[in-house]
Amino acid sequence: MLRIAYADYEALRAHGEETYPNECCGVLLGKNIAGEGNHVQQIVRAGNTRTDSAHNRYNIAPQELVKIQRQARGPGLDIVGFYHSHPDHPAQWSKTDFAEAHWLGCSYIITSVEQGKAVTTNSFLLLGTGEDDKKFEDEAIQIDIAHNAAEAAAYNQKGQA
Ligand SMILES: [Zn+2]
């Protein structure tokens, strides 16, 4: 199961609306918790470096990925996944998405954006031990109201006031 805070979930969906009719993409930072799955703590927007067909392809430049990875290490986070949008296409992975997915154990989020509005958001977990036996598995998304207990308490307090 993928856990993500409501604010991050909304932000990655909004990113897809902003870049429409092109794809957006970004990185999910957080922790992989044994027995629980990937827990997103932060999302980082990435530039779509593909200019040839940005509406149906996405790519994150290697230098940009290295930079994001370095930033994550500060607060002790790891790359736990990636997200991108499918303008006017279903929120299902494509052959290209599968071919270009190499991060085993990572969550790949896809949001369908229809006529500029984010519709469906799905997550797929990349399983396997390598390129030969890798596969995508449907992954449930659990949306938390906040990133941590302190944030949730503040949110609940505000709600009662
Ligand atoms: Zn795709």
PDB file of C-alpha atoms and ligand atoms in Angstrom:
ATOM      1  CA  MET A   1       0.000   0.000   0.000  1.00  0.00           C
ATOM      2  CA  LEU A   2       1.132   3.519  -0.821  1.00  0.00           C
ATOM      3  CA  ARG A   3       0.539   6.141   1.853  1.00  0.00           C
ATOM      4  CA  ILE A   4       0.491   9.793   0.890  1.00  0.00           C
ATOM      5  CA  ALA A   5      -0.684  12.960   2.605  1.00  0.00           C
ATOM      6  CA  TYR A   6      -3.722  14.681   1.135  1.00  0.00           C
ATOM      7  CA  ALA A   7      -1.749  17.849   0.303  1.00  0.00           C
ATOM      8  CA  ASP A   8       0.840  15.912  -1.714  1.00  0.00           C
ATOM      9  CA  TYR A   9      -1.837  13.868  -3.456  1.00  0.00           C
ATOM     10  CA  GLU A  10      -3.663  17.014  -4.502  1.00  0.00           C
ATOM     11  CA  ALA A  11      -0.385  18.690  -5.537  1.00  0.00           C
ATOM     12  CA  LEU A  12       0.644  15.937  -7.922  1.00  0.00           C
ATOM     13  CA  ARG A  13      -2.821  15.905  -9.479  1.00  0.00           C
ATOM     14  CA  ALA A  14      -2.713  19.711  -9.840  1.00  0.00           C
ATOM     15  CA  HIS A  15       0.709  19.414 -11.493  1.00  0.00           C
ATOM     16  CA  GLY A  16      -0.889  17.304 -14.235  1.00  0.00           C
ATOM     17  CA  GLU A  17      -3.566  19.930 -14.769  1.00  0.00           C
ATOM     18  CA  GLU A  18      -0.960  22.702 -15.030  1.00  0.00           C
ATOM     19  CA  THR A  19       1.117  20.965 -17.685  1.00  0.00           C
ATOM     20  CA  TYR A  20      -1.881  19.763 -19.723  1.00  0.00           C
ATOM     21  CA  PRO A  21      -1.925  18.932 -22.639  1.00  0.00           C
ATOM     22  CA  ASN A  22       1.637  17.777 -21.883  1.00  0.00           C
ATOM     23  CA  GLU A  23       2.606  15.216 -19.272  1.00  0.00           C
ATOM     24  CA  CYS A  24       3.955  16.245 -15.907  1.00  0.00           C
ATOM     25  CA  CYS A  25       6.383  14.164 -13.899  1.00  0.00           C
ATOM     26  CA  GLY A  26       7.929  14.146 -10.491  1.00  0.00           C
ATOM     27  CA  VAL A  27       9.540  12.131  -7.745  1.00  0.00           C
ATOM     28  CA  LEU A  28       8.093  10.717  -4.525  1.00  0.00           C
ATOM     29  CA  LEU A  29      10.385  10.966  -1.504  1.00  0.00           C
ATOM     30  CA  GLY A  30       9.780   9.088   1.699  1.00  0.00           C
ATOM     31  CA  LYS A  31      10.398   5.787   3.422  1.00  0.00           C
ATOM     32  CA  ASN A  32       9.784   2.182   2.599  1.00  0.00           C
ATOM     33  CA  ILE A  33       8.364   0.670   5.759  1.00  0.00           C
ATOM     34  CA  ALA A  34       8.753  -3.111   5.919  1.00  0.00           C
ATOM     35  CA  GLY A  35       5.391  -4.845   5.859  1.00  0.00           C
ATOM     36  CA  GLU A  36       3.567  -1.591   5.136  1.00  0.00           C
ATOM     37  CA  GLY A  37       4.901  -0.258   1.862  1.00  0.00           C
ATOM     38  CA  ASN A  38       5.988   3.103   0.553  1.00  0.00           C
ATOM     39  CA  HIS A  39       5.150   6.101   2.688  1.00  0.00           C
ATOM     40  CA  VAL A  40       5.480   9.411   0.842  1.00  0.00           C
ATOM     41  CA  GLN A  41       6.793  12.360   2.868  1.00  0.00           C
ATOM     42  CA  GLN A  42       7.482  14.828   0.087  1.00  0.00           C
ATOM     43  CA  ILE A  43       6.941  15.205  -3.626  1.00  0.00           C
ATOM     44  CA  VAL A  44       9.376  16.942  -5.960  1.00  0.00           C
ATOM     45  CA  ARG A  45       8.331  18.282  -9.330  1.00  0.00           C
ATOM     46  CA  ALA A  46      10.630  17.474 -12.209  1.00  0.00           C
ATOM     47  CA  GLY A  47      10.893  19.072 -15.607  1.00  0.00           C
ATOM     48  CA  ASN A  48       9.723  16.955 -18.498  1.00  0.00           C
ATOM     49  CA  THR A  49      12.876  16.852 -20.607  1.00  0.00           C
ATOM     50  CA  ARG A  50      11.237  15.205 -23.581  1.00  0.00           C
ATOM     51  CA  THR A  51      10.453  17.853 -26.136  1.00  0.00           C
ATOM     52  CA  ASP A  52       9.744  15.513 -29.055  1.00  0.00           C
ATOM     53  CA  SER A  53       6.437  14.198 -27.750  1.00  0.00           C
ATOM     54  CA  ALA A  54       5.872  15.559 -24.280  1.00  0.00           C
ATOM     55  CA  HIS A  55       2.188  14.705 -24.463  1.00  0.00           C
ATOM     56  CA  ASN A  56       2.729  10.958 -24.323  1.00  0.00           C
ATOM     57  CA  ARG A  57       6.234  10.477 -22.998  1.00  0.00           C
ATOM     58  CA  TYR A  58       7.970  11.582 -19.886  1.00  0.00           C
ATOM     59  CA  ASN A  59      11.500  11.573 -18.714  1.00  0.00           C
ATOM     60  CA  ILE A  60      13.480  12.938 -15.808  1.00  0.00           C
ATOM     61  CA  ALA A  61      17.019  14.023 -16.668  1.00  0.00           C
ATOM     62  CA  PRO A  62      19.652  11.910 -14.857  1.00  0.00           C
ATOM     63  CA  GLN A  63      21.354  15.025 -13.455  1.00  0.00           C
ATOM     64  CA  GLU A  64      18.028  16.206 -12.057  1.00  0.00           C
ATOM     65  CA  LEU A  65      17.410  12.813 -10.453  1.00  0.00           C
ATOM     66  CA  VAL A  66      20.849  12.850  -8.817  1.00  0.00           C
ATOM     67  CA  LYS A  67      20.131  16.339  -7.450  1.00  0.00           C
ATOM     68  CA  ILE A  68      16.768  15.230  -6.037  1.00  0.00           C
ATOM     69  CA  GLN A  69      18.379  12.149  -4.497  1.00  0.00           C
ATOM     70  CA  ARG A  70      21.008  14.314  -2.819  1.00  0.00           C
ATOM     71  CA  GLN A  71      18.340  16.677  -1.419  1.00  0.00           C
ATOM     72  CA  ALA A  72      16.420  13.707  -0.046  1.00  0.00           C
ATOM     73  CA  ARG A  73      19.382  12.402   1.916  1.00  0.00           C
ATOM     74  CA  GLY A  74      19.435  15.542   4.095  1.00  0.00           C
ATOM     75  CA  PRO A  75      16.145  14.762   5.856  1.00  0.00           C
ATOM     76  CA  GLY A  76      16.895  11.022   5.601  1.00  0.00           C
ATOM     77  CA  LEU A  77      14.434  10.245   2.835  1.00  0.00           C
ATOM     78  CA  ASP A  78      14.716   7.903  -0.124  1.00  0.00           C
ATOM     79  CA  ILE A  79      13.186   7.903  -3.566  1.00  0.00           C
ATOM     80  CA  VAL A  80      10.120   5.683  -3.103  1.00  0.00           C
ATOM     81  CA  GLY A  81       8.435   6.361  -6.429  1.00  0.00           C
ATOM     82  CA  PHE A  82       7.605   8.529  -9.372  1.00  0.00           C
ATOM     83  CA  TYR A  83       4.497  10.163 -10.733  1.00  0.00           C
ATOM     84  CA  HIS A  84       3.364  11.346 -14.133  1.00  0.00           C
ATOM     85  CA  SER A  85       0.157  12.235 -15.927  1.00  0.00           C
ATOM     86  CA  HIS A  86      -1.672  10.817 -18.919  1.00  0.00           C
ATOM     87  CA  PRO A  87      -3.360  13.659 -20.810  1.00  0.00           C
ATOM     88  CA  ASP A  88      -6.622  12.320 -22.273  1.00  0.00           C
ATOM     89  CA  HIS A  89      -5.575   8.717 -21.634  1.00  0.00           C
ATOM     90  CA  PRO A  90      -6.540   6.266 -18.890  1.00  0.00           C
ATOM     91  CA  ALA A  91      -4.553   6.072 -15.647  1.00  0.00           C
ATOM     92  CA  GLN A  92      -2.963   2.770 -16.681  1.00  0.00           C
ATOM     93  CA  TRP A  93       0.692   2.114 -17.415  1.00  0.00           C
ATOM     94  CA  SER A  94       1.777   1.938 -21.026  1.00  0.00           C
ATOM     95  CA  LYS A  95       4.371  -0.336 -22.630  1.00  0.00           C
ATOM     96  CA  THR A  96       6.793   2.574 -22.573  1.00  0.00           C
ATOM     97  CA  ASP A  97       6.077   3.240 -18.888  1.00  0.00           C
ATOM     98  CA  PHE A  98       6.908  -0.384 -18.123  1.00  0.00           C
ATOM     99  CA  ALA A  99      10.036  -0.444 -20.300  1.00  0.00           C
ATOM    100  CA  GLU A 100      11.330   2.730 -18.642  1.00  0.00           C
ATOM    101  CA  ALA A 101      10.564   1.626 -15.069  1.00  0.00           C
ATOM    102  CA  HIS A 102      13.725   0.359 -13.399  1.00  0.00           C
ATOM    103  CA  TRP A 103      13.321   1.182  -9.729  1.00  0.00           C
ATOM    104  CA  LEU A 104      12.289  -2.102  -8.125  1.00  0.00           C
ATOM    105  CA  GLY A 105      10.171  -1.623  -5.024  1.00  0.00           C
ATOM    106  CA  CYS A 106       9.141   1.855  -6.137  1.00  0.00           C
ATOM    107  CA  SER A 107       5.582   3.107  -6.649  1.00  0.00           C
ATOM    108  CA  TYR A 108       4.627   4.546 -10.022  1.00  0.00           C
ATOM    109  CA  ILE A 109       1.649   6.895  -9.808  1.00  0.00           C
ATOM    110  CA  ILE A 110      -0.305   7.780 -12.928  1.00  0.00           C
ATOM    111  CA  THR A 111      -3.061  10.405 -13.083  1.00  0.00           C
ATOM    112  CA  SER A 112      -5.394  10.683 -16.031  1.00  0.00           C
ATOM    113  CA  VAL A 113      -6.095  14.292 -16.994  1.00  0.00           C
ATOM    114  CA  GLU A 114      -9.146  14.713 -19.183  1.00  0.00           C
ATOM    115  CA  GLN A 115      -9.565  18.050 -20.926  1.00  0.00           C
ATOM    116  CA  GLY A 116      -7.432  19.738 -18.295  1.00  0.00           C
ATOM    117  CA  LYS A 117      -9.047  18.150 -15.227  1.00  0.00           C
ATOM    118  CA  ALA A 118      -7.315  15.463 -13.125  1.00  0.00           C
ATOM    119  CA  VAL A 119      -9.657  12.467 -12.988  1.00  0.00           C
ATOM    120  CA  THR A 120      -8.268   9.111 -11.843  1.00  0.00           C
ATOM    121  CA  THR A 121      -5.051   8.498  -9.909  1.00  0.00           C
ATOM    122  CA  ASN A 122      -3.651   4.961  -9.718  1.00  0.00           C
ATOM    123  CA  SER A 123      -0.466   3.538  -8.274  1.00  0.00           C
ATOM    124  CA  PHE A 124       1.557   0.585  -9.531  1.00  0.00           C
ATOM    125  CA  LEU A 125       4.270  -1.113  -7.537  1.00  0.00           C
ATOM    126  CA  LEU A 126       7.280  -2.365  -9.501  1.00  0.00           C
ATOM    127  CA  LEU A 127       8.077  -5.849  -8.233  1.00  0.00           C
ATOM    128  CA  GLY A 128      10.748  -8.394  -9.134  1.00  0.00           C
ATOM    129  CA  THR A 129      14.470  -8.931  -8.743  1.00  0.00           C
ATOM    130  CA  GLY A 130      15.624  -7.404 -12.033  1.00  0.00           C
ATOM    131  CA  GLU A 131      14.779  -6.442 -15.602  1.00  0.00           C
ATOM    132  CA  ASP A 132      13.964 -10.048 -16.542  1.00  0.00           C
ATOM    133  CA  ASP A 133      11.190 -10.696 -14.053  1.00  0.00           C
ATOM    134  CA  LYS A 134      10.009  -7.203 -13.160  1.00  0.00           C
ATOM    135  CA  LYS A 135       6.268  -6.558 -13.166  1.00  0.00           C
ATOM    136  CA  PHE A 136       3.774  -3.888 -12.189  1.00  0.00           C
ATOM    137  CA  GLU A 137       1.216  -4.718  -9.544  1.00  0.00           C
ATOM    138  CA  ASP A 138      -1.842  -2.593  -8.761  1.00  0.00           C
ATOM    139  CA  GLU A 139      -1.244  -0.805  -5.479  1.00  0.00           C
ATOM    140  CA  ALA A 140      -3.866   0.679  -3.169  1.00  0.00           C
ATOM    141  CA  ILE A 141      -3.397   4.332  -2.209  1.00  0.00           C
ATOM    142  CA  GLN A 142      -4.110   5.392   1.340  1.00  0.00           C
ATOM    143  CA  ILE A 143      -4.567   9.134   1.678  1.00  0.00           C
ATOM    144  CA  ASP A 144      -3.652  10.553   5.075  1.00  0.00           C
ATOM    145  CA  ILE A 145      -4.974  13.916   6.220  1.00  0.00           C
ATOM    146  CA  ALA A 146      -1.411  14.958   7.137  1.00  0.00           C
ATOM    147  CA  HIS A 147       2.246  13.860   6.980  1.00  0.00           C
ATOM    148  CA  ASN A 148       2.585  12.977  10.648  1.00  0.00           C
ATOM    149  CA  ALA A 149       0.772  12.849  13.975  1.00  0.00           C
ATOM    150  CA  ALA A 150       1.682  16.440  14.935  1.00  0.00           C
ATOM    151  CA  GLU A 151       0.305  17.808  11.675  1.00  0.00           C
ATOM    152  CA  ALA A 152      -2.831  15.706  12.008  1.00  0.00           C
ATOM    153  CA  ALA A 153      -3.408  16.972  15.564  1.00  0.00           C
ATOM    154  CA  ALA A 154      -3.069  20.577  14.390  1.00  0.00           C
ATOM    155  CA  TYR A 155      -5.491  19.860  11.580  1.00  0.00           C
ATOM    156  CA  ASN A 156      -8.038  18.292  13.911  1.00  0.00           C
ATOM    157  CA  GLN A 157      -7.753  21.178  16.346  1.00  0.00           C
ATOM    158  CA  LYS A 158      -8.377  23.672  13.579  1.00  0.00           C
ATOM    159  CA  GLY A 159     -11.359  21.659  12.471  1.00  0.00           C
ATOM    160  CA  GLN A 160     -12.939  21.886  15.912  1.00  0.00           C
ATOM    161  CA  ALA A 161     -12.337  25.608  16.382  1.00  0.00           C
TER     162      ALA A 161
HETATM  163 ZN    ZN B   1       2.717   6.920 -18.890  1.00  0.00          ZN
END
